[in-house]
Amino acid sequence: MQKVTVITGGAGGMGLATAKLVGRDHHVVVLADVRQDRLDRAAATLDALGIAHTEVNCDVTDRQAVTELFRIASGLGQLASVIHTAGVSPSMGDAEYVMRTNAIGTVNVNEAFFAVAGEGAAAVNVASMAAHMLPDEMVPTAKFPLALKDPDTFLSEMLAACEIVPPEARSGIAYALSKTFVRWYSSAQAERFTGRGLRVVSVSPGSTDTEMGRLEENAGAGAVVADAAVPRWGTPEEMAELLVFCASPKAGYLTGTDILNDGGVIASMRERARLAAEAAQTGSG
């Protein structure tokens, strides 16, 4: 039976780069995206490469639409993996839109996958280096489980947590919180997934040279490129290589964790903060 990989956000820069690699391994690729125009262009690209594919117009915030996506995928062969790249950046909408898409969308995709996937399949979720930036006291982790049983209350709690900053900054906090949630989900649900013979992991990319990534060129992700140990934008292909590896049988021992692929931004920021604190302490002494 032919193997099938679902890629959400599959018509975006990272998603399409991932589809090209998955197709190279002779998987049938199911591209899901909310924008039909981008799906059409992505399909033409895969046609030119001779990659077997199916496109599904799907909004990941719509649970019924996501369920239908996986029904279609399951009918094409053995569901091997879902690589969930769909998401939005702070520049693309308000805090509620960002949280609903990134956090609740992740629950919808993973829970639909969990319901139909067979033993050995893997879910790979795209988080962000932003998930490694917020202080613990700003993250209402105790409220995260609400996303699985009461999404509306979860959303209200997350938006309340964003009120710590002025309105104009709330989409940025919502982004960091939503990606922290993705990281949490991919760890907290690992044991449950293992009970079904499934794996679940997350990958936290740094500043990536995609259309969405470049929306943050002058703030957010773009502002920290110069601080990276590797001081440049990451490429979609570099991210795709890691995503595909995580989804493959080669990573069969990998589950319940997050892989930070940020060019060393977080490592550099933490070391610089440590050195600054050390210098301040020495100076005050």
mmCIF file with all atom_site columns, N, CA and C in Angstrom, residues 19-71:
data_model
loop_
_atom_site.group_PDB
_atom_site.id
_atom_site.type_symbol
_atom_site.label_atom_id
_atom_site.label_alt_id
_atom_site.label_comp_id
_atom_site.label_asym_id
_atom_site.label_entity_id
_atom_site.label_seq_id
_atom_site.pdbx_PDB_ins_code
_atom_site.Cartn_x
_atom_site.Cartn_y
_atom_site.Cartn_z
_atom_site.occupancy
_atom_site.B_iso_or_equiv
_atom_site.pdbx_formal_charge
_atom_site.auth_seq_id
_atom_site.auth_comp_id
_atom_site.auth_asym_id
_atom_site.auth_atom_id
_atom_site.pdbx_PDB_model_num
ATOM 1   N N  . ALA A 1 19 ? 7.121   19.204 0.944   1.00 0.00 ? 19 ALA A N  1
ATOM 2   C CA . ALA A 1 19 ? 6.436   18.326 -0.012  1.00 0.00 ? 19 ALA A CA 1
ATOM 3   C C  . ALA A 1 19 ? 7.390   17.788 -1.067  1.00 0.00 ? 19 ALA A C  1
ATOM 4   N N  . LYS A 1 20 ? 8.303   18.619 -1.514  1.00 0.00 ? 20 LYS A N  1
ATOM 5   C CA . LYS A 1 20 ? 9.278   18.169 -2.519  1.00 0.00 ? 20 LYS A CA 1
ATOM 6   C C  . LYS A 1 20 ? 10.145  17.040 -1.976  1.00 0.00 ? 20 LYS A C  1
ATOM 7   N N  . LEU A 1 21 ? 10.538  17.140 -0.717  1.00 0.00 ? 21 LEU A N  1
ATOM 8   C CA . LEU A 1 21 ? 11.371  16.097 -0.125  1.00 0.00 ? 21 LEU A CA 1
ATOM 9   C C  . LEU A 1 21 ? 10.579  14.827 0.151   1.00 0.00 ? 21 LEU A C  1
ATOM 10  N N  . VAL A 1 22 ? 9.372   14.978 0.661   1.00 0.00 ? 22 VAL A N  1
ATOM 11  C CA . VAL A 1 22 ? 8.526   13.812 0.930   1.00 0.00 ? 22 VAL A CA 1
ATOM 12  C C  . VAL A 1 22 ? 8.228   13.066 -0.369  1.00 0.00 ? 22 VAL A C  1
ATOM 13  N N  . GLY A 1 23 ? 7.942   13.821 -1.411  1.00 0.00 ? 23 GLY A N  1
ATOM 14  C CA . GLY A 1 23 ? 7.661   13.198 -2.703  1.00 0.00 ? 23 GLY A CA 1
ATOM 15  C C  . GLY A 1 23 ? 8.847   12.439 -3.253  1.00 0.00 ? 23 GLY A C  1
ATOM 16  N N  . ARG A 1 24 ? 10.029  12.896 -2.924  1.00 0.00 ? 24 ARG A N  1
ATOM 17  C CA . ARG A 1 24 ? 11.246  12.205 -3.353  1.00 0.00 ? 24 ARG A CA 1
ATOM 18  C C  . ARG A 1 24 ? 11.314  10.800 -2.773  1.00 0.00 ? 24 ARG A C  1
ATOM 19  N N  . ASP A 1 25 ? 10.697  10.619 -1.606  1.00 0.00 ? 25 ASP A N  1
ATOM 20  C CA . ASP A 1 25 ? 10.665  9.307  -0.954  1.00 0.00 ? 25 ASP A CA 1
ATOM 21  C C  . ASP A 1 25 ? 9.466   8.476  -1.403  1.00 0.00 ? 25 ASP A C  1
ATOM 22  N N  . HIS A 1 26 ? 8.834   8.911  -2.492  1.00 0.00 ? 26 HIS A N  1
ATOM 23  C CA . HIS A 1 26 ? 7.742   8.167  -3.127  1.00 0.00 ? 26 HIS A CA 1
ATOM 24  C C  . HIS A 1 26 ? 6.478   8.097  -2.279  1.00 0.00 ? 26 HIS A C  1
ATOM 25  N N  . HIS A 1 27 ? 6.292   9.055  -1.405  1.00 0.00 ? 27 HIS A N  1
ATOM 26  C CA . HIS A 1 27 ? 5.026   9.170  -0.694  1.00 0.00 ? 27 HIS A CA 1
ATOM 27  C C  . HIS A 1 27 ? 4.029   9.938  -1.564  1.00 0.00 ? 27 HIS A C  1
ATOM 28  N N  . VAL A 1 28 ? 2.754   9.618  -1.409  1.00 0.00 ? 28 VAL A N  1
ATOM 29  C CA . VAL A 1 28 ? 1.715   10.477 -1.944  1.00 0.00 ? 28 VAL A CA 1
ATOM 30  C C  . VAL A 1 28 ? 1.587   11.666 -1.000  1.00 0.00 ? 28 VAL A C  1
ATOM 31  N N  . VAL A 1 29 ? 1.641   12.847 -1.534  1.00 0.00 ? 29 VAL A N  1
ATOM 32  C CA . VAL A 1 29 ? 1.587   14.057 -0.730  1.00 0.00 ? 29 VAL A CA 1
ATOM 33  C C  . VAL A 1 29 ? 0.187   14.647 -0.777  1.00 0.00 ? 29 VAL A C  1
ATOM 34  N N  . VAL A 1 30 ? -0.385  14.883 0.386   1.00 0.00 ? 30 VAL A N  1
ATOM 35  C CA . VAL A 1 30 ? -1.660  15.594 0.468   1.00 0.00 ? 30 VAL A CA 1
ATOM 36  C C  . VAL A 1 30 ? -1.362  16.994 0.972   1.00 0.00 ? 30 VAL A C  1
ATOM 37  N N  . LEU A 1 31 ? -1.499  17.953 0.094   1.00 0.00 ? 31 LEU A N  1
ATOM 38  C CA . LEU A 1 31 ? -1.258  19.355 0.460   1.00 0.00 ? 31 LEU A CA 1
ATOM 39  C C  . LEU A 1 31 ? -2.557  19.973 0.947   1.00 0.00 ? 31 LEU A C  1
ATOM 40  N N  . ALA A 1 32 ? -2.525  20.514 2.156   1.00 0.00 ? 32 ALA A N  1
ATOM 41  C CA . ALA A 1 32 ? -3.688  21.216 2.690   1.00 0.00 ? 32 ALA A CA 1
ATOM 42  C C  . ALA A 1 32 ? -3.319  22.676 2.902   1.00 0.00 ? 32 ALA A C  1
ATOM 43  N N  . ASP A 1 33 ? -4.169  23.562 2.445   1.00 0.00 ? 33 ASP A N  1
ATOM 44  C CA . ASP A 1 33 ? -3.918  24.987 2.626   1.00 0.00 ? 33 ASP A CA 1
ATOM 45  C C  . ASP A 1 33 ? -5.246  25.719 2.558   1.00 0.00 ? 33 ASP A C  1
ATOM 46  N N  . VAL A 1 34 ? -5.305  26.869 3.212   1.00 0.00 ? 34 VAL A N  1
ATOM 47  C CA . VAL A 1 34 ? -6.542  27.630 3.250   1.00 0.00 ? 34 VAL A CA 1
ATOM 48  C C  . VAL A 1 34 ? -6.714  28.490 2.004   1.00 0.00 ? 34 VAL A C  1
ATOM 49  N N  . ARG A 1 35 ? -5.632  28.670 1.236   1.00 0.00 ? 35 ARG A N  1
ATOM 50  C CA . ARG A 1 35 ? -5.694  29.525 0.051   1.00 0.00 ? 35 ARG A CA 1
ATOM 51  C C  . ARG A 1 35 ? -5.612  28.687 -1.223  1.00 0.00 ? 35 ARG A C  1
ATOM 52  N N  . GLN A 1 36 ? -6.710  28.691 -1.982  1.00 0.00 ? 36 GLN A N  1
ATOM 53  C CA . GLN A 1 36 ? -6.776  27.876 -3.185  1.00 0.00 ? 36 GLN A CA 1
ATOM 54  C C  . GLN A 1 36 ? -5.795  28.349 -4.252  1.00 0.00 ? 36 GLN A C  1
ATOM 55  N N  . ASP A 1 37 ? -5.555  29.644 -4.340  1.00 0.00 ? 37 ASP A N  1
ATOM 56  C CA . ASP A 1 37 ? -4.622  30.143 -5.356  1.00 0.00 ? 37 ASP A CA 1
ATOM 57  C C  . ASP A 1 37 ? -3.219  29.600 -5.113  1.00 0.00 ? 37 ASP A C  1
ATOM 58  N N  . ARG A 1 38 ? -2.818  29.539 -3.859  1.00 0.00 ? 38 ARG A N  1
ATOM 59  C CA . ARG A 1 38 ? -1.500  28.994 -3.550  1.00 0.00 ? 38 ARG A CA 1
ATOM 60  C C  . ARG A 1 38 ? -1.467  27.485 -3.778  1.00 0.00 ? 38 ARG A C  1
ATOM 61  N N  . LEU A 1 39 ? -2.557  26.808 -3.471  1.00 0.00 ? 39 LEU A N  1
ATOM 62  C CA . LEU A 1 39 ? -2.626  25.367 -3.730  1.00 0.00 ? 39 LEU A CA 1
ATOM 63  C C  . LEU A 1 39 ? -2.447  25.074 -5.216  1.00 0.00 ? 39 LEU A C  1
ATOM 64  N N  . ASP A 1 40 ? -3.090  25.875 -6.043  1.00 0.00 ? 40 ASP A N  1
ATOM 65  C CA . ASP A 1 40 ? -2.983  25.663 -7.489  1.00 0.00 ? 40 ASP A CA 1
ATOM 66  C C  . ASP A 1 40 ? -1.542  25.821 -7.960  1.00 0.00 ? 40 ASP A C  1
ATOM 67  N N  . ARG A 1 41 ? -0.845  26.832 -7.451  1.00 0.00 ? 41 ARG A N  1
ATOM 68  C CA . ARG A 1 41 ? 0.553   27.041 -7.842  1.00 0.00 ? 41 ARG A CA 1
ATOM 69  C C  . ARG A 1 41 ? 1.444   25.915 -7.323  1.00 0.00 ? 41 ARG A C  1
ATOM 70  N N  . ALA A 1 42 ? 1.179   25.479 -6.093  1.00 0.00 ? 42 ALA A N  1
ATOM 71  C CA . ALA A 1 42 ? 1.975   24.396 -5.529  1.00 0.00 ? 42 ALA A CA 1
ATOM 72  C C  . ALA A 1 42 ? 1.761   23.101 -6.303  1.00 0.00 ? 42 ALA A C  1
ATOM 73  N N  . ALA A 1 43 ? 0.531   22.860 -6.700  1.00 0.00 ? 43 ALA A N  1
ATOM 74  C CA . ALA A 1 43 ? 0.231   21.655 -7.476  1.00 0.00 ? 43 ALA A CA 1
ATOM 75  C C  . ALA A 1 43 ? 0.991   21.651 -8.793  1.00 0.00 ? 43 ALA A C  1
ATOM 76  N N  . ALA A 1 44 ? 1.056   22.798 -9.437  1.00 0.00 ? 44 ALA A N  1
ATOM 77  C CA . ALA A 1 44 ? 1.791   22.894 -10.706 1.00 0.00 ? 44 ALA A CA 1
ATOM 78  C C  . ALA A 1 44 ? 3.275   22.598 -10.488 1.00 0.00 ? 44 ALA A C  1
ATOM 79  N N  . THR A 1 45 ? 3.812   23.061 -9.370  1.00 0.00 ? 45 THR A N  1
ATOM 80  C CA . THR A 1 45 ? 5.222   22.797 -9.055  1.00 0.00 ? 45 THR A CA 1
ATOM 81  C C  . THR A 1 45 ? 5.462   21.300 -8.861  1.00 0.00 ? 45 THR A C  1
ATOM 82  N N  . LEU A 1 46 ? 4.583   20.647 -8.127  1.00 0.00 ? 46 LEU A N  1
ATOM 83  C CA . LEU A 1 46 ? 4.752   19.214 -7.886  1.00 0.00 ? 46 LEU A CA 1
ATOM 84  C C  . LEU A 1 46 ? 4.521   18.399 -9.152  1.00 0.00 ? 46 LEU A C  1
ATOM 85  N N  . ASP A 1 47 ? 3.593   18.851 -9.991  1.00 0.00 ? 47 ASP A N  1
ATOM 86  C CA . ASP A 1 47 ? 3.377   18.190 -11.289 1.00 0.00 ? 47 ASP A CA 1
ATOM 87  C C  . ASP A 1 47 ? 4.669   18.188 -12.103 1.00 0.00 ? 47 ASP A C  1
ATOM 88  N N  . ALA A 1 48 ? 5.330   19.330 -12.114 1.00 0.00 ? 48 ALA A N  1
ATOM 89  C CA . ALA A 1 48 ? 6.556   19.461 -12.906 1.00 0.00 ? 48 ALA A CA 1
ATOM 90  C C  . ALA A 1 48 ? 7.664   18.548 -12.387 1.00 0.00 ? 48 ALA A C  1
ATOM 91  N N  . LEU A 1 49 ? 7.595   18.189 -11.100 1.00 0.00 ? 49 LEU A N  1
ATOM 92  C CA . LEU A 1 49 ? 8.597   17.307 -10.502 1.00 0.00 ? 49 LEU A CA 1
ATOM 93  C C  . LEU A 1 49 ? 8.188   15.838 -10.538 1.00 0.00 ? 49 LEU A C  1
ATOM 94  N N  . GLY A 1 50 ? 6.994   15.582 -11.037 1.00 0.00 ? 50 GLY A N  1
ATOM 95  C CA . GLY A 1 50 ? 6.517   14.206 -11.110 1.00 0.00 ? 50 GLY A CA 1
ATOM 96  C C  . GLY A 1 50 ? 6.139   13.611 -9.771  1.00 0.00 ? 50 GLY A C  1
ATOM 97  N N  . ILE A 1 51 ? 5.729   14.451 -8.826  1.00 0.00 ? 51 ILE A N  1
ATOM 98  C CA . ILE A 1 51 ? 5.374   13.998 -7.478  1.00 0.00 ? 51 ILE A CA 1
ATOM 99  C C  . ILE A 1 51 ? 3.862   13.781 -7.391  1.00 0.00 ? 51 ILE A C  1
ATOM 100 N N  . ALA A 1 52 ? 3.470   12.582 -6.945  1.00 0.00 ? 52 ALA A N  1
ATOM 101 C CA . ALA A 1 52 ? 2.050   12.276 -6.781  1.00 0.00 ? 52 ALA A CA 1
ATOM 102 C C  . ALA A 1 52 ? 1.474   13.113 -5.641  1.00 0.00 ? 52 ALA A C  1
ATOM 103 N N  . HIS A 1 53 ? 0.339   13.736 -5.894  1.00 0.00 ? 53 HIS A N  1
ATOM 104 C CA . HIS A 1 53 ? -0.197  14.647 -4.883  1.00 0.00 ? 53 HIS A CA 1
ATOM 105 C C  . HIS A 1 53 ? -1.692  14.806 -5.017  1.00 0.00 ? 53 HIS A C  1
ATOM 106 N N  . THR A 1 54 ? -2.285  15.245 -3.914  1.00 0.00 ? 54 THR A N  1
ATOM 107 C CA . THR A 1 54 ? -3.692  15.632 -3.853  1.00 0.00 ? 54 THR A CA 1
ATOM 108 C C  . THR A 1 54 ? -3.753  16.931 -3.076  1.00 0.00 ? 54 THR A C  1
ATOM 109 N N  . GLU A 1 55 ? -4.626  17.828 -3.487  1.00 0.00 ? 55 GLU A N  1
ATOM 110 C CA . GLU A 1 55 ? -4.764  19.100 -2.779  1.00 0.00 ? 55 GLU A CA 1
ATOM 111 C C  . GLU A 1 55 ? -6.134  19.155 -2.099  1.00 0.00 ? 55 GLU A C  1
ATOM 112 N N  . VAL A 1 56 ? -6.147  19.701 -0.893  1.00 0.00 ? 56 VAL A N  1
ATOM 113 C CA . VAL A 1 56 ? -7.392  19.877 -0.152  1.00 0.00 ? 56 VAL A CA 1
ATOM 114 C C  . VAL A 1 56 ? -7.408  21.284 0.423   1.00 0.00 ? 56 VAL A C  1
ATOM 115 N N  . ASN A 1 57 ? -8.411  22.048 0.051   1.00 0.00 ? 57 ASN A N  1
ATOM 116 C CA . ASN A 1 57 ? -8.577  23.379 0.623   1.00 0.00 ? 57 ASN A CA 1
ATOM 117 C C  . ASN A 1 57 ? -9.130  23.204 2.033   1.00 0.00 ? 57 ASN A C  1
ATOM 118 N N  . CYS A 1 58 ? -8.356  23.595 3.020   1.00 0.00 ? 58 CYS A N  1
ATOM 119 C CA . CYS A 1 58 ? -8.729  23.293 4.409   1.00 0.00 ? 58 CYS A CA 1
ATOM 120 C C  . CYS A 1 58 ? -8.265  24.393 5.344   1.00 0.00 ? 58 CYS A C  1
ATOM 121 N N  . ASP A 1 59 ? -9.178  24.846 6.168   1.00 0.00 ? 59 ASP A N  1
ATOM 122 C CA . ASP A 1 59 ? -8.887  25.791 7.242   1.00 0.00 ? 59 ASP A CA 1
ATOM 123 C C  . ASP A 1 59 ? -8.672  24.973 8.513   1.00 0.00 ? 59 ASP A C  1
ATOM 124 N N  . VAL A 1 60 ? -7.466  25.019 9.074   1.00 0.00 ? 60 VAL A N  1
ATOM 125 C CA . VAL A 1 60 ? -7.167  24.162 10.226  1.00 0.00 ? 60 VAL A CA 1
ATOM 126 C C  . VAL A 1 60 ? -7.952  24.554 11.475  1.00 0.00 ? 60 VAL A C  1
ATOM 127 N N  . THR A 1 61 ? -8.572  25.733 11.484  1.00 0.00 ? 61 THR A N  1
ATOM 128 C CA . THR A 1 61 ? -9.386  26.118 12.638  1.00 0.00 ? 61 THR A CA 1
ATOM 129 C C  . THR A 1 61 ? -10.779 25.494 12.587  1.00 0.00 ? 61 THR A C  1
ATOM 130 N N  . ASP A 1 62 ? -11.114 24.847 11.476  1.00 0.00 ? 62 ASP A N  1
ATOM 131 C CA . ASP A 1 62 ? -12.422 24.216 11.283  1.00 0.00 ? 62 ASP A CA 1
ATOM 132 C C  . ASP A 1 62 ? -12.264 22.717 11.535  1.00 0.00 ? 62 ASP A C  1
ATOM 133 N N  . ARG A 1 63 ? -12.738 22.230 12.688  1.00 0.00 ? 63 ARG A N  1
ATOM 134 C CA . ARG A 1 63 ? -12.529 20.835 13.066  1.00 0.00 ? 63 ARG A CA 1
ATOM 135 C C  . ARG A 1 63 ? -13.140 19.866 12.052  1.00 0.00 ? 63 ARG A C  1
ATOM 136 N N  . GLN A 1 64 ? -14.311 20.196 11.538  1.00 0.00 ? 64 GLN A N  1
ATOM 137 C CA . GLN A 1 64 ? -14.948 19.305 10.564  1.00 0.00 ? 64 GLN A CA 1
ATOM 138 C C  . GLN A 1 64 ? -14.155 19.241 9.272   1.00 0.00 ? 64 GLN A C  1
ATOM 139 N N  . ALA A 1 65 ? -13.614 20.376 8.839   1.00 0.00 ? 65 ALA A N  1
ATOM 140 C CA . ALA A 1 65 ? -12.811 20.403 7.621   1.00 0.00 ? 65 ALA A CA 1
ATOM 141 C C  . ALA A 1 65 ? -11.535 19.577 7.792   1.00 0.00 ? 65 ALA A C  1
ATOM 142 N N  . VAL A 1 66 ? -10.939 19.644 8.970   1.00 0.00 ? 66 VAL A N  1
ATOM 143 C CA . VAL A 1 66 ? -9.726  18.872 9.233   1.00 0.00 ? 66 VAL A CA 1
ATOM 144 C C  . VAL A 1 66 ? -10.042 17.374 9.277   1.00 0.00 ? 66 VAL A C  1
ATOM 145 N N  . THR A 1 67 ? -11.165 17.020 9.873   1.00 0.00 ? 67 THR A N  1
ATOM 146 C CA . THR A 1 67 ? -11.585 15.616 9.883   1.00 0.00 ? 67 THR A CA 1
ATOM 147 C C  . THR A 1 67 ? -11.759 15.097 8.464   1.00 0.00 ? 67 THR A C  1
ATOM 148 N N  . GLU A 1 68 ? -12.356 15.904 7.616   1.00 0.00 ? 68 GLU A N  1
ATOM 149 C CA . GLU A 1 68 ? -12.541 15.527 6.206   1.00 0.00 ? 68 GLU A CA 1
ATOM 150 C C  . GLU A 1 68 ? -11.198 15.401 5.493   1.00 0.00 ? 68 GLU A C  1
ATOM 151 N N  . LEU A 1 69 ? -10.255 16.285 5.802   1.00 0.00 ? 69 LEU A N  1
ATOM 152 C CA . LEU A 1 69 ? -8.915  16.203 5.228   1.00 0.00 ? 69 LEU A CA 1
ATOM 153 C C  . LEU A 1 69 ? -8.304  14.837 5.492   1.00 0.00 ? 69 LEU A C  1
ATOM 154 N N  . PHE A 1 70 ? -8.379  14.367 6.720   1.00 0.00 ? 70 PHE A N  1
ATOM 155 C CA . PHE A 1 70 ? -7.771  13.081 7.050   1.00 0.00 ? 70 PHE A CA 1
ATOM 156 C C  . PHE A 1 70 ? -8.588  11.901 6.527   1.00 0.00 ? 70 PHE A C  1
ATOM 157 N N  . ARG A 1 71 ? -9.875  12.095 6.335   1.00 0.00 ? 71 ARG A N  1
ATOM 158 C CA . ARG A 1 71 ? -10.669 11.042 5.690   1.00 0.00 ? 71 ARG A CA 1
ATOM 159 C C  . ARG A 1 71 ? -10.195 10.855 4.257   1.00 0.00 ? 71 ARG A C  1
#
